[in-house]
PDB file of C-alpha atoms in Angstrom:
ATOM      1  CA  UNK G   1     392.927 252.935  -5.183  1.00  0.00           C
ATOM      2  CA  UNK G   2     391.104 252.494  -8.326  1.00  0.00           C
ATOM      3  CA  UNK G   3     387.999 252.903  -7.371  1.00  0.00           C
ATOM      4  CA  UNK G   4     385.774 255.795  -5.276  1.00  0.00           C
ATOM      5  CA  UNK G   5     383.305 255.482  -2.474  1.00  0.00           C
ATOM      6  CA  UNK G   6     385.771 253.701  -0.258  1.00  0.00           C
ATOM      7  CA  UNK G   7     384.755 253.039   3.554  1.00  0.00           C
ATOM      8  CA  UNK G   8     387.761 253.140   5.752  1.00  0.00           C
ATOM      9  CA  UNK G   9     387.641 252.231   9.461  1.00  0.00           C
ATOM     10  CA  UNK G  10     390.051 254.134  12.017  1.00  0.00           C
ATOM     11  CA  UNK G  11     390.931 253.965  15.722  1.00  0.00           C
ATOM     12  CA  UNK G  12     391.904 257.492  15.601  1.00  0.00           C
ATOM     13  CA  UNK G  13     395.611 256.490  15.518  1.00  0.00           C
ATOM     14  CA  UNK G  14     397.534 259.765  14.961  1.00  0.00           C
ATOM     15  CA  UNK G  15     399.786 257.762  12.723  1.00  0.00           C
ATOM     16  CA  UNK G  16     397.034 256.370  10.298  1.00  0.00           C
ATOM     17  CA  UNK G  17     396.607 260.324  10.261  1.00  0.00           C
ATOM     18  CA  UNK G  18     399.614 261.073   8.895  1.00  0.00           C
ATOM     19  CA  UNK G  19     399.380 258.501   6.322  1.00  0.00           C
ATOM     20  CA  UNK G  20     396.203 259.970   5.037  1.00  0.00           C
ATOM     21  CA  UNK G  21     397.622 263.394   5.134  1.00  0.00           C
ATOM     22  CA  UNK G  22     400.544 262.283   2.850  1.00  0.00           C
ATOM     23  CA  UNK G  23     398.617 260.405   0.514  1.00  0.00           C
ATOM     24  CA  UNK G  24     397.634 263.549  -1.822  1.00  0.00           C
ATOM     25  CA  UNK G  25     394.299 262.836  -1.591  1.00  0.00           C
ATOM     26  CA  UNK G  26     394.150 259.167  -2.176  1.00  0.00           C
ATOM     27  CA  UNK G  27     392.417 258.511   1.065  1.00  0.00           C
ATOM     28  CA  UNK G  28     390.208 261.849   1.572  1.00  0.00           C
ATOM     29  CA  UNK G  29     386.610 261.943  -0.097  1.00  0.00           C
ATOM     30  CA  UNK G  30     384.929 261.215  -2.652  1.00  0.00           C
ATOM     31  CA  UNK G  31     388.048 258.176  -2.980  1.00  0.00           C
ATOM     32  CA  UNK G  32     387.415 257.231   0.464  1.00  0.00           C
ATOM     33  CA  UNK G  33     385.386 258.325   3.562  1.00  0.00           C
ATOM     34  CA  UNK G  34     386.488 257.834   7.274  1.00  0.00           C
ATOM     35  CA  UNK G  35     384.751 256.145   9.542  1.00  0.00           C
ATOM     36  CA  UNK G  36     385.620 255.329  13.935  1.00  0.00           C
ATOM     37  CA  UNK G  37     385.563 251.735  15.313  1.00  0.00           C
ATOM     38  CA  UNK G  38     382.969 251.633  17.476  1.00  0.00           C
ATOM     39  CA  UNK G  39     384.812 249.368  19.396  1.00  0.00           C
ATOM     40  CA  UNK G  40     387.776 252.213  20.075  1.00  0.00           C
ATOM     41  CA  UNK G  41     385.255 254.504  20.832  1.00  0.00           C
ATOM     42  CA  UNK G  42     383.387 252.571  23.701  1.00  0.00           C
ATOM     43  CA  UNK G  43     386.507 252.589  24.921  1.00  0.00           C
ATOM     44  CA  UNK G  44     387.242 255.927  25.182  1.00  0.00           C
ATOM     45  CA  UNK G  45     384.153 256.488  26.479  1.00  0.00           C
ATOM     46  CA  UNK G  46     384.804 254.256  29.553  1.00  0.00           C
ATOM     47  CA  UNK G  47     388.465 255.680  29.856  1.00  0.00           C
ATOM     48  CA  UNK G  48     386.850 259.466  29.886  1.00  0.00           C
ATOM     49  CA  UNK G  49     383.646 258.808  32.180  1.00  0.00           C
ATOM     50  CA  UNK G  50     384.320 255.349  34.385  1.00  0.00           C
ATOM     51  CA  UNK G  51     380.711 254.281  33.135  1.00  0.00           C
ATOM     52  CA  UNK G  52     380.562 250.527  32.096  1.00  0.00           C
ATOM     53  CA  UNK G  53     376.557 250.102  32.575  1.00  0.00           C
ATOM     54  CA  UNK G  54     376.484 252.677  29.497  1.00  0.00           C
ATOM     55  CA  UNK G  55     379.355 251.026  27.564  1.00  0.00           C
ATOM     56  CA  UNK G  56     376.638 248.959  25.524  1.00  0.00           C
ATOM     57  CA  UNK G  57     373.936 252.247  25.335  1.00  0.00           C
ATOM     58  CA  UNK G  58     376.890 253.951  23.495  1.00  0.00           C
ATOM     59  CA  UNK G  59     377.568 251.148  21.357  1.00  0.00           C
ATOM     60  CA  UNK G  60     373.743 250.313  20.680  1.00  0.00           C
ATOM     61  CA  UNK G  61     373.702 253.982  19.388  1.00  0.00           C
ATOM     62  CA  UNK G  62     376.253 253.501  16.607  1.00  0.00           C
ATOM     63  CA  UNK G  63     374.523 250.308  15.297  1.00  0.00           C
ATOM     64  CA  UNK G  64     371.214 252.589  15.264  1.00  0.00           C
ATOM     65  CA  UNK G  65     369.986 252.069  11.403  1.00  0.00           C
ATOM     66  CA  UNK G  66     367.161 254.762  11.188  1.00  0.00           C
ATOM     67  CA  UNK G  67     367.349 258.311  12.896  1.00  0.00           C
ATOM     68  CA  UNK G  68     364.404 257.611  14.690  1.00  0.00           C
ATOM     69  CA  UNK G  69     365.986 254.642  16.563  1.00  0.00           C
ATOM     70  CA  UNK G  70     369.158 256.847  17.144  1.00  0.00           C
ATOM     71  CA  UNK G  71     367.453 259.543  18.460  1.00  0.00           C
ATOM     72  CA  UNK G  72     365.675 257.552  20.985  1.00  0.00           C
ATOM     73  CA  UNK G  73     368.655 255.814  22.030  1.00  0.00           C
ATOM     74  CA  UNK G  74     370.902 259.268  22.054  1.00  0.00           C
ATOM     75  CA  UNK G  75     367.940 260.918  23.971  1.00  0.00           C
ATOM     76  CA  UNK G  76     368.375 258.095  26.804  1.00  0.00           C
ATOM     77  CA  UNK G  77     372.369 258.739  27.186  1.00  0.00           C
ATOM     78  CA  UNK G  78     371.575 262.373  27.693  1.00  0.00           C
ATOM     79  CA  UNK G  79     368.727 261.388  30.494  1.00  0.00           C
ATOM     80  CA  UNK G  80     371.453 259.668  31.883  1.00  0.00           C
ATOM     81  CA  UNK G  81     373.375 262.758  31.644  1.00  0.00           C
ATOM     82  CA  UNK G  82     374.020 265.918  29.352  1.00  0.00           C
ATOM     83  CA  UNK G  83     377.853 265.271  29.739  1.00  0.00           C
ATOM     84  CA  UNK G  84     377.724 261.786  28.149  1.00  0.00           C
ATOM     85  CA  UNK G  85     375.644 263.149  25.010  1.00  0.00           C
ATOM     86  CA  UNK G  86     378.296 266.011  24.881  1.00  0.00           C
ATOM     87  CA  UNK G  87     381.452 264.206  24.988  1.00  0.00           C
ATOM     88  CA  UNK G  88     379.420 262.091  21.835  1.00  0.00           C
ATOM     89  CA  UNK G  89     378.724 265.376  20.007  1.00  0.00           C
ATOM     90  CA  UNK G  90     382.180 265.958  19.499  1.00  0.00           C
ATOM     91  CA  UNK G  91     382.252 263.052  16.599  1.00  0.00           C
ATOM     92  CA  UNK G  92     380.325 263.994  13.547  1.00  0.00           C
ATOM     93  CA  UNK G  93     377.146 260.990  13.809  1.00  0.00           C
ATOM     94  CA  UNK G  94     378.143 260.004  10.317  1.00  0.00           C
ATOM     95  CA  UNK G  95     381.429 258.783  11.328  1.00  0.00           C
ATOM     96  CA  UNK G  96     379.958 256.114  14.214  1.00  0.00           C
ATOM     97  CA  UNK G  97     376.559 255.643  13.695  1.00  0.00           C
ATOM     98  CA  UNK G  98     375.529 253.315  10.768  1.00  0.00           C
ATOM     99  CA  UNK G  99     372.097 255.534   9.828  1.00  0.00           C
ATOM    100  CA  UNK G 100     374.129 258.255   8.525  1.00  0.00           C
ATOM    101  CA  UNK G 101     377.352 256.851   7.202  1.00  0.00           C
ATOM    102  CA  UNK G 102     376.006 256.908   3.706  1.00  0.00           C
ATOM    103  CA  UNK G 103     376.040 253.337   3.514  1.00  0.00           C
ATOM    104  CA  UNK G 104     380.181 253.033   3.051  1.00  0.00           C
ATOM    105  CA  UNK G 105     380.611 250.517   6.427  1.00  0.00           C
ATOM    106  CA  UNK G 106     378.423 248.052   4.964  1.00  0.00           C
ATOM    107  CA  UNK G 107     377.264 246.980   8.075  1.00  0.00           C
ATOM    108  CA  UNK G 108     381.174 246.673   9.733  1.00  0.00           C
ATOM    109  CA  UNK G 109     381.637 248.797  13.049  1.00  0.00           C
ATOM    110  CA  UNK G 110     385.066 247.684  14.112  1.00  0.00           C
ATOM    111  CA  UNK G 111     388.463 247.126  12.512  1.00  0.00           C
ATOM    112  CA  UNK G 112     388.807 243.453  13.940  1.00  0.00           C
ATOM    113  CA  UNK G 113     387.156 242.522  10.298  1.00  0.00           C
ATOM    114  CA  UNK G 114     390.702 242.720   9.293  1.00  0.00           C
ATOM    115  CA  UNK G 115     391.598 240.160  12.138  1.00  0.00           C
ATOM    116  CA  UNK G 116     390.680 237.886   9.539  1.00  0.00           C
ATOM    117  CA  UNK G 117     393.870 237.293   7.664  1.00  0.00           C
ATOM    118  CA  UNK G 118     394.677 235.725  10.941  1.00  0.00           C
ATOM    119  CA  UNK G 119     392.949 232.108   9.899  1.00  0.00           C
ATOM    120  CA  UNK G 120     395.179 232.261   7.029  1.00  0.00           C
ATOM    121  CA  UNK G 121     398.084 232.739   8.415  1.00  0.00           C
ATOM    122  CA  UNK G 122     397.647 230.570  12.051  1.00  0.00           C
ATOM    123  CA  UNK G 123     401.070 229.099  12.544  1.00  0.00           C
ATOM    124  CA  UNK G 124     402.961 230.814  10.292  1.00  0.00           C
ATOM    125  CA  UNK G 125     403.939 233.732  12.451  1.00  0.00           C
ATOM    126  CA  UNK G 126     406.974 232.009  14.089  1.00  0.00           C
ATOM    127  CA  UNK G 127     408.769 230.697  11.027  1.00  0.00           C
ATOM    128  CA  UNK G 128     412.305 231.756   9.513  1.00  0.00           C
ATOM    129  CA  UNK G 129     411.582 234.880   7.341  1.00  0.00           C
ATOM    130  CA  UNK G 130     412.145 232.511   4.148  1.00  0.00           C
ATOM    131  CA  UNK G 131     409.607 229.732   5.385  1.00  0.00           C
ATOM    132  CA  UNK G 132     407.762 232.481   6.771  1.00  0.00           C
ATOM    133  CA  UNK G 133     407.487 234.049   3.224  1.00  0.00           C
ATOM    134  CA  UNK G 134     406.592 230.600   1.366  1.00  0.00           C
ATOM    135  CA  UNK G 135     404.217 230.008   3.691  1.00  0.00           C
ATOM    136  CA  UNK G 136     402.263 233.353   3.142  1.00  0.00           C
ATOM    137  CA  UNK G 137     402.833 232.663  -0.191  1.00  0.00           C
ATOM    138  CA  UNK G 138     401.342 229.260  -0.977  1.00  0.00           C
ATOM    139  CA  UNK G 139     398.521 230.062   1.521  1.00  0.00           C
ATOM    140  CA  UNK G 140     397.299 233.343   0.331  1.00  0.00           C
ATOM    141  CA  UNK G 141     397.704 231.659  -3.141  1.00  0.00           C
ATOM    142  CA  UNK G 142     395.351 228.672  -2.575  1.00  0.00           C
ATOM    143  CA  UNK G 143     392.914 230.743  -1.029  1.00  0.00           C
ATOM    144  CA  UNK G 144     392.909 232.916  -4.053  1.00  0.00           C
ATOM    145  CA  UNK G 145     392.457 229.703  -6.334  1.00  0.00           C
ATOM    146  CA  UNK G 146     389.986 228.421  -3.801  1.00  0.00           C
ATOM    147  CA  UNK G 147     387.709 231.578  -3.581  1.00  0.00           C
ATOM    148  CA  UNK G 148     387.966 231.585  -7.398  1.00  0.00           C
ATOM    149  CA  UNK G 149     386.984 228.548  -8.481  1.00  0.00           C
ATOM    150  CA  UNK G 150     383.682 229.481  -6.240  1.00  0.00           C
ATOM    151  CA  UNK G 151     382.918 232.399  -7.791  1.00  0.00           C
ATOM    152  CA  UNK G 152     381.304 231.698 -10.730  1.00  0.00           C
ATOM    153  CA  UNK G 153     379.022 234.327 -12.284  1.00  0.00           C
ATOM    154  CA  UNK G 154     375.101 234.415 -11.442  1.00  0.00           C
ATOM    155  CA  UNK G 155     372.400 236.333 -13.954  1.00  0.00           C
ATOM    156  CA  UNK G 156     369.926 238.034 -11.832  1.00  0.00           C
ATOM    157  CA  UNK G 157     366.796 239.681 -13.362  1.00  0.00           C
ATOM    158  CA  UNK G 158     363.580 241.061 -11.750  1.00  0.00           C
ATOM    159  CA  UNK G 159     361.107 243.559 -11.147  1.00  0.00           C
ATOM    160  CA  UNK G 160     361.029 246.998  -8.946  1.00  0.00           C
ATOM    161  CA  UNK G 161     357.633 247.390  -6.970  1.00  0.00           C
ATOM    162  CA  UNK G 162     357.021 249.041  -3.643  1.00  0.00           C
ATOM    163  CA  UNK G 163     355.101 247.347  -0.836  1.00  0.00           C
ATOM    164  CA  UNK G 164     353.529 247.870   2.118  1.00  0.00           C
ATOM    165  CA  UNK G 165     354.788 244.841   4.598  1.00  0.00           C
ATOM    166  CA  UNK G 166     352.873 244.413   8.085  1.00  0.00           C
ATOM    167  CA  UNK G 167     354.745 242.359  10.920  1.00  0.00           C
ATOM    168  CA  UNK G 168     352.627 240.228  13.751  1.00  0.00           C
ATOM    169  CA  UNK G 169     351.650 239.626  15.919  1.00  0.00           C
ATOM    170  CA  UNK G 170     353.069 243.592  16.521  1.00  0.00           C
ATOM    171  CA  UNK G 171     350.790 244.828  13.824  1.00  0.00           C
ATOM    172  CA  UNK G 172     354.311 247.382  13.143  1.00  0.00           C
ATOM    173  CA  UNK G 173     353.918 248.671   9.280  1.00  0.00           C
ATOM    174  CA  UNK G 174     357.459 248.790   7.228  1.00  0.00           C
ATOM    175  CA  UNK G 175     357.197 250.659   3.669  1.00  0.00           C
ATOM    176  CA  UNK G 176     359.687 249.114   0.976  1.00  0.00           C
ATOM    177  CA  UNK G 177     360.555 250.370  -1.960  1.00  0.00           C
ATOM    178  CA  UNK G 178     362.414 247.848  -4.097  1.00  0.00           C
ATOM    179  CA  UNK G 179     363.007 250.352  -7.197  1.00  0.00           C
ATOM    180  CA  UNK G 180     365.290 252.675  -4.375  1.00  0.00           C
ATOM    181  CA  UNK G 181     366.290 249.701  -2.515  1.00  0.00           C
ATOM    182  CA  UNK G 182     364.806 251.124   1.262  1.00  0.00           C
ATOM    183  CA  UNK G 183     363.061 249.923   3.640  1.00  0.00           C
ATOM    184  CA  UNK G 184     361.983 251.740   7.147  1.00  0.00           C
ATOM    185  CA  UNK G 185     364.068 249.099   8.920  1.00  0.00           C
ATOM    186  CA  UNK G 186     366.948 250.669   8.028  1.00  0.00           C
ATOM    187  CA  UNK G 187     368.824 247.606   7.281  1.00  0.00           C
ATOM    188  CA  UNK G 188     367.888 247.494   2.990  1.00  0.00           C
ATOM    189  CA  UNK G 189     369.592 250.752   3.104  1.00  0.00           C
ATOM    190  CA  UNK G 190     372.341 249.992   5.780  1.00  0.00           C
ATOM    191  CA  UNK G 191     373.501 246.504   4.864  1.00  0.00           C
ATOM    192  CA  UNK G 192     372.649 246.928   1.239  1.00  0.00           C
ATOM    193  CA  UNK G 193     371.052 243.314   1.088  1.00  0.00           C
ATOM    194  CA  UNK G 194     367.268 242.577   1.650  1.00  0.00           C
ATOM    195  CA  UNK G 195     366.237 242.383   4.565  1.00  0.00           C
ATOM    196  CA  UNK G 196     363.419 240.153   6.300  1.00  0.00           C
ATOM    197  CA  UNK G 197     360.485 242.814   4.825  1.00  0.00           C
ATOM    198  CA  UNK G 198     362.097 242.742   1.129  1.00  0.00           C
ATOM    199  CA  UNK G 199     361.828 238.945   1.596  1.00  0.00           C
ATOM    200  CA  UNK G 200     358.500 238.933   2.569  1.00  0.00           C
ATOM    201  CA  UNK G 201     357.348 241.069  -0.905  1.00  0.00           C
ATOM    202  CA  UNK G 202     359.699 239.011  -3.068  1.00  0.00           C
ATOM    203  CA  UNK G 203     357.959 235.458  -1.738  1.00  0.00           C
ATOM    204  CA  UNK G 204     354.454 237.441  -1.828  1.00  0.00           C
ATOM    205  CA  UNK G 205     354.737 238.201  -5.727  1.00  0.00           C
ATOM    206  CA  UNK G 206     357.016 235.212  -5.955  1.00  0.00           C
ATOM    207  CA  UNK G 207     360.223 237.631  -7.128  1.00  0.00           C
ATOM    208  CA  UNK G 208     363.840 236.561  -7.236  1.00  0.00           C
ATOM    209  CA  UNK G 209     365.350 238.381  -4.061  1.00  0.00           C
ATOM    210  CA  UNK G 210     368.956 237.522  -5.016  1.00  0.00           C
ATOM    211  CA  UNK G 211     368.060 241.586  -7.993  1.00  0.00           C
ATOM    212  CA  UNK G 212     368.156 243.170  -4.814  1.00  0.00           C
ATOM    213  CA  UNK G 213     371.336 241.872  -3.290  1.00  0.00           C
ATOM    214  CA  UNK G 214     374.332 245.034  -4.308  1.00  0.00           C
ATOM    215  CA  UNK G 215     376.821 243.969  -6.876  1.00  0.00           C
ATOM    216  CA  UNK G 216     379.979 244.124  -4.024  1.00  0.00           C
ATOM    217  CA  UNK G 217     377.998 240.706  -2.595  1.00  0.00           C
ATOM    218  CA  UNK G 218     377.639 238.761  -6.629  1.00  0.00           C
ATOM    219  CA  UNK G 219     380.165 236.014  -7.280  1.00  0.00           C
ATOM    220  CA  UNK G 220     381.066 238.048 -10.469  1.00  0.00           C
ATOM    221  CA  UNK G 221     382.246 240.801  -7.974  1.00  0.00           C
ATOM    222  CA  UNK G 222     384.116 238.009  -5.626  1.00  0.00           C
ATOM    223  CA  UNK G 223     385.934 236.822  -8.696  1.00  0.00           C
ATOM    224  CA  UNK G 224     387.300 239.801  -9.635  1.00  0.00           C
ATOM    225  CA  UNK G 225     388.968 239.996  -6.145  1.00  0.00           C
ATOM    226  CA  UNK G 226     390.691 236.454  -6.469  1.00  0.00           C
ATOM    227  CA  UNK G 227     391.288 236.823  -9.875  1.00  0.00           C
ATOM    228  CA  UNK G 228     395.219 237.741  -9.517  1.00  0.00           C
ATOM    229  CA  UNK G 229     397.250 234.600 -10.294  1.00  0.00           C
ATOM    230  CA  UNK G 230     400.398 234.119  -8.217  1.00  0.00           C
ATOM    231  CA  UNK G 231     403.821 233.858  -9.874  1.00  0.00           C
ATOM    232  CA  UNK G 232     406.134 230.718  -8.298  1.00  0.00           C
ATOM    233  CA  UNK G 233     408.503 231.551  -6.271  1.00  0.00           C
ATOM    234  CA  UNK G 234     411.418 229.820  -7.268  1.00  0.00           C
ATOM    235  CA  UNK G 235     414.826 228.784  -5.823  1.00  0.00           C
ATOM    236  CA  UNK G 236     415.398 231.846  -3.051  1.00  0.00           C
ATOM    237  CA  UNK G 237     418.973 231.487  -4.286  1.00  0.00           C
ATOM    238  CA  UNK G 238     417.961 233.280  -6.988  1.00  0.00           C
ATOM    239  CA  UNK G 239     416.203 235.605  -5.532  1.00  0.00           C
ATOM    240  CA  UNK G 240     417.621 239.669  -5.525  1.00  0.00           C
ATOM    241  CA  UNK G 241     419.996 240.145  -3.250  1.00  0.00           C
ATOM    242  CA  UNK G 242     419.354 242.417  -0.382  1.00  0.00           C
ATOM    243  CA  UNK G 243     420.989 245.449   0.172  1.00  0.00           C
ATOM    244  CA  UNK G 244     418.908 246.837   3.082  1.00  0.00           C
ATOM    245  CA  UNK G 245     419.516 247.022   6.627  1.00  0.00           C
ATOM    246  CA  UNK G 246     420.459 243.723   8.326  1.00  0.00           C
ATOM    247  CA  UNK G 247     418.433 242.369  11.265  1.00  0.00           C
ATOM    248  CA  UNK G 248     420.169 240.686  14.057  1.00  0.00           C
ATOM    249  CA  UNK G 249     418.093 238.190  16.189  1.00  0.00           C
ATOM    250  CA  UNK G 250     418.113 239.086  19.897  1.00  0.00           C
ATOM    251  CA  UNK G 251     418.457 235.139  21.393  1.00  0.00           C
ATOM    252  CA  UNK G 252     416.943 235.536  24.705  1.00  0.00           C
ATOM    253  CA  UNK G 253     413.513 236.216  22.729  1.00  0.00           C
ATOM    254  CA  UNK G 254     413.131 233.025  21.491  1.00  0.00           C
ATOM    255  CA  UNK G 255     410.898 230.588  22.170  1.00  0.00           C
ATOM    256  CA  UNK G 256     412.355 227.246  23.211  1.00  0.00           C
ATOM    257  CA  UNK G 257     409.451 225.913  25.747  1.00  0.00           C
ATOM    258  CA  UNK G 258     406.770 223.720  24.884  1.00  0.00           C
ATOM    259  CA  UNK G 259     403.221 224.432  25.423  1.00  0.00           C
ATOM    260  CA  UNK G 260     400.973 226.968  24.642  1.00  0.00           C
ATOM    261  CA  UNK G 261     402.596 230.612  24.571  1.00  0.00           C
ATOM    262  CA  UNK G 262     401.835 232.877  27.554  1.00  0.00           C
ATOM    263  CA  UNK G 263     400.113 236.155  26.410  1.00  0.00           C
ATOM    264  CA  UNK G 264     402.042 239.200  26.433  1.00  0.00           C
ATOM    265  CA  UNK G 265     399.510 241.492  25.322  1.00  0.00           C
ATOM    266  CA  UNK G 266     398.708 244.711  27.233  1.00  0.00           C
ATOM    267  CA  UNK G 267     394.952 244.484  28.308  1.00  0.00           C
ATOM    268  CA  UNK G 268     392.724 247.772  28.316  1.00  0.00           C
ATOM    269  CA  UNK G 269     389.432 248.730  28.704  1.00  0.00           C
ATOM    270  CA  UNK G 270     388.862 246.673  25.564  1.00  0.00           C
ATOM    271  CA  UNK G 271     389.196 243.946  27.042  1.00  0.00           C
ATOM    272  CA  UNK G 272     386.529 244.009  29.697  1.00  0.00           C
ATOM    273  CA  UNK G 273     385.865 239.811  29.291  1.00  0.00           C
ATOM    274  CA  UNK G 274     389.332 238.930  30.069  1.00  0.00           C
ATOM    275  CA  UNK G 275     389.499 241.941  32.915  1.00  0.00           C
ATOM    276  CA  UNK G 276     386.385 240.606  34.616  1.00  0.00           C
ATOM    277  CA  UNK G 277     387.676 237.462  36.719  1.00  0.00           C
ATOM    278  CA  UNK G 278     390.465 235.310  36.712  1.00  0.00           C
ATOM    279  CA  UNK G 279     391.019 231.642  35.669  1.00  0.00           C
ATOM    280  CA  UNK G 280     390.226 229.258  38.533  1.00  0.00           C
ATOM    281  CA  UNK G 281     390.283 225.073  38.004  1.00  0.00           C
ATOM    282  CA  UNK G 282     386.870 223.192  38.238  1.00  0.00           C
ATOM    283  CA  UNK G 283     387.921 221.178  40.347  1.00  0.00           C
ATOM    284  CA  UNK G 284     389.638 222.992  43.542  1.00  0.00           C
ATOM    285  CA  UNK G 285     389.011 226.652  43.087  1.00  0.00           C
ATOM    286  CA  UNK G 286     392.604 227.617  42.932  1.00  0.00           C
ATOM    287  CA  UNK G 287     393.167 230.777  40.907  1.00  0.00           C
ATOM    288  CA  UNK G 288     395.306 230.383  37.519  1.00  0.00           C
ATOM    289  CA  UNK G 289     395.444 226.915  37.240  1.00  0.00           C
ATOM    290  CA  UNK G 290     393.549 224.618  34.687  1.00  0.00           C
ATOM    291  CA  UNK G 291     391.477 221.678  35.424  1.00  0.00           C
ATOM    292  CA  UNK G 292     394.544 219.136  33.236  1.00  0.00           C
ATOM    293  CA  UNK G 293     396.736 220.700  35.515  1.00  0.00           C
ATOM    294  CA  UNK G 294     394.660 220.301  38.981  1.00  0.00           C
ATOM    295  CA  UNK G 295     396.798 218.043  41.048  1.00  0.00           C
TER     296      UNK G 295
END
């Protein structure tokens, strides 16, 4: 890493362990700061106490972005029962809940946002290693040239002022202070862009919201990501040679009928949408069969 103050999302996994342990450092503060997947840990939670009407109180705890909303939402698990609030004790509050993580998730709770290389490679995943190589390739390449031809640099200027914003019909009072970038939301702080209070002062004394937004979220920022320029491939004849290990193919694995793929995947307590019911057809009721399919 080249940088400090990095956020980095676990599930836990003793193996991601062991790769932070053998980094020397490289992945332990101030370079980076661990944070749990929310997601992992509602579903521990369930696996531990059999208690899916307080799967989504133990999540709504983590997204808490002041104290006070996370102590009133901690203080109804433990009404619900000291056991619950003890089992949560064990992990620091700063590692799942999003008003004490110093601001380093920027808003993310699980580590499906990395689910999104996925769109770039959709189809690719089934293709001979050298098309399957090209493809990643040319792909990750245009999106580079694509996200960097959008990312054109933006001068921001403005003023710092604090403010006093009222909502209604509630009558609730927010303070926001634009010079420390907070609000009593939470989310200024949390989120690190402005929130619908900062709005409200900017349009009041008709100031340019886009001062407040952090650097990470400026085009300037975004083109330094894509700025890497990707080298041709060339003829894989001339490629290095490989010297490694050889692979050999096990036949029976592949996929030779048509259709969509059936899923293999082992479902957990994750999962709870595709646990609930099974399939059934519109049109007779029958259990795992589709309504193209109905005869």
């Amino acid at each position: 890493m080249t940088r400090d103050g990095v956020g980095l999302i676990l599930d836990r996994h003793e193996s991601i362990n062991a790769a932070v342990e053998r980094s020397h450092g490289a992945w332990s503060p101030p370079r980076a700061f661990h944070m749990f997947c929310i997601r992992h840990i509602e579903s521990n939670f369930l696996m531990k106490f059999k208690a899916p009407y307080l799967q989504k109180l133990v999540v709504n705890i983590g997204y808490s972005r002041t104290a006070r909303e996370y102590e009133l939402r901690f203080q109804r698990l433990r009404e619900r029962g000291e056991a619950y609030t003890n089992w949560l004790d064990r992990i620091p509050r700063e590692q799942y809940a999003l008003a004490f993580d110093g601001g380093y998730r920027w808003g993310h709770m699980m580590t499906n946002l990395v689910e999104c290389i996925n769109s770039i490679l959709k189809g690719a995943h089934n293709l001979p290693i050298i098309a399957l190589v090209k493809a990643t390739f040319y792909r990750l390449n245009e999106l580079f040239t694509r996200k960097r031809a959008k990312a054109e640099a933006r001068i921001n200027a403005g003023h710092n002022e604090v403010f006093e914003v009222r909502e209604m019909p509630s009558g609730v009072e927010y303070a926001v202070d634009l010079r420390r970038q907070r609000c009593d939301c939470g989310e200024f702080q949390v989120d690190r862009i402005p929130c619908r209070h900062v709005f409200a002062c900017c349009a009041n004394q008709r100031l340019d919201w886009q001062v407040y937004v952090h650097d990470v979220y400026k085009m300037d920022q975004i083109r330094r990501v894509y700025r890497a320029r990707f080298r041709p491939l060339g003829n894989p004849t001339t490629w290095p040679s490989y010297n490694g290990p050889r692979f050999v193919p096990n036949p029976y694995l592949r996929r030779i009928a048509k259709g969509r793929p059936r899923m293999t995947r082992f479902l957990n307590e994750m999962d709870t949408r595709m646990l609930r019911h099974p399939r059934r057809c519109r049109q007779c009721g029958a259990e795992e069969l589709s309504r193209s399919r109905c005869r």
